[in-house]
Coordinates of C-alpha atoms in Angstrom, one line a residue:
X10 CA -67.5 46.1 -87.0
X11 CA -70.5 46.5 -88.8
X12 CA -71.9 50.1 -90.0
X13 CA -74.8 51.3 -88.2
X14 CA -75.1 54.6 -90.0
X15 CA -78.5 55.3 -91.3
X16 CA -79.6 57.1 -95.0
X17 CA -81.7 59.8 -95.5
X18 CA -83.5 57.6 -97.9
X19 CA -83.5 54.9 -94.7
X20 CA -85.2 57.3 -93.1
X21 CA -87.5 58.4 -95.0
X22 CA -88.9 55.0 -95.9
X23 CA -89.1 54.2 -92.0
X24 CA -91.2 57.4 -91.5
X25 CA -93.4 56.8 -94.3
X26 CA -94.0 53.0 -92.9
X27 CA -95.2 54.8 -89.4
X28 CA -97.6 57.3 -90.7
X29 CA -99.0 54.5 -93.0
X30 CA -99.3 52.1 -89.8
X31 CA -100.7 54.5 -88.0
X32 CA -103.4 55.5 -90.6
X33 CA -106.1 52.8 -88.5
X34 CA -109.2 53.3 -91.4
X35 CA -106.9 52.7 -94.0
X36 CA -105.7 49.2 -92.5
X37 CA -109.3 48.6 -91.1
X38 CA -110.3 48.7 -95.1
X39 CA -107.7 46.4 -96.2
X40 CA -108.6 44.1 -93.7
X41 CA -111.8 43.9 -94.5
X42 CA -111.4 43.7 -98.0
X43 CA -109.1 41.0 -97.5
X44 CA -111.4 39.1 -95.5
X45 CA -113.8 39.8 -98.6
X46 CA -111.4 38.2 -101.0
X47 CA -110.8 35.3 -98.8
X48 CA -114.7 34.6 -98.3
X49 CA -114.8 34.7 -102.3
X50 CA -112.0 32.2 -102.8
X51 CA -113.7 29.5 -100.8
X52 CA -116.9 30.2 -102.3
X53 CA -114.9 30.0 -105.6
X54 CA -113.6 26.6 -104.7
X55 CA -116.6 25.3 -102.8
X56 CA -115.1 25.2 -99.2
X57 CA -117.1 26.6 -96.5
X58 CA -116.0 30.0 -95.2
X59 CA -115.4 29.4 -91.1
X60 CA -115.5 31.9 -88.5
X61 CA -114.4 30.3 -85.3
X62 CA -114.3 31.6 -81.7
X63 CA -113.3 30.2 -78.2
X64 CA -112.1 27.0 -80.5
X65 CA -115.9 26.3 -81.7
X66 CA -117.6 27.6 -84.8
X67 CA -119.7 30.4 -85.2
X68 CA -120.8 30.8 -88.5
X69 CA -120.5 28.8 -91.3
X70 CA -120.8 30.1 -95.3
X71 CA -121.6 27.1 -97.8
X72 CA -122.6 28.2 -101.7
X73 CA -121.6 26.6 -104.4
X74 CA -119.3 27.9 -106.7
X75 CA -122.2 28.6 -109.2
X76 CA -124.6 30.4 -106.5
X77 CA -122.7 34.0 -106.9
X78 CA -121.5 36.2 -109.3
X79 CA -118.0 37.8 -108.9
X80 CA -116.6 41.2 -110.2

């Protein structure tokens, strides 16, 4: 039978998982800034950044690699 008991130090982790998931500005900011790093990767590489919606495309992002500077 296995153990189901659960640690203090289980349970603190759990809780501190919640309040982070349920801090919405904090995610909204690493969304977007992961969306930024993506849109600088293609650029980077020289593959057009797509946004698609309702299966066509909506905006399309061409540069070459050479057309922006990058912290």
């Amino acid at each position: 039978m296995a153990d189901n008991s659960t640690s203090s130090d289980d349970l603190d982790a759990r809780s501190e998982i919640a309040r982070k998931l349920a801090d919405r500005p904090t995610w909204m900011r690493l969304v977007r800034k992961a969306q930024i790093e993506a849109m600088k990767a293609h650029i980077r590489e020289g593959v057009p950044y797509v946004t698609w919606r309702d299966g066509k495309v909506v905006h399309e992002m061409t540069l070459p690699p050479d057309a922006a500077e990058f912290e």
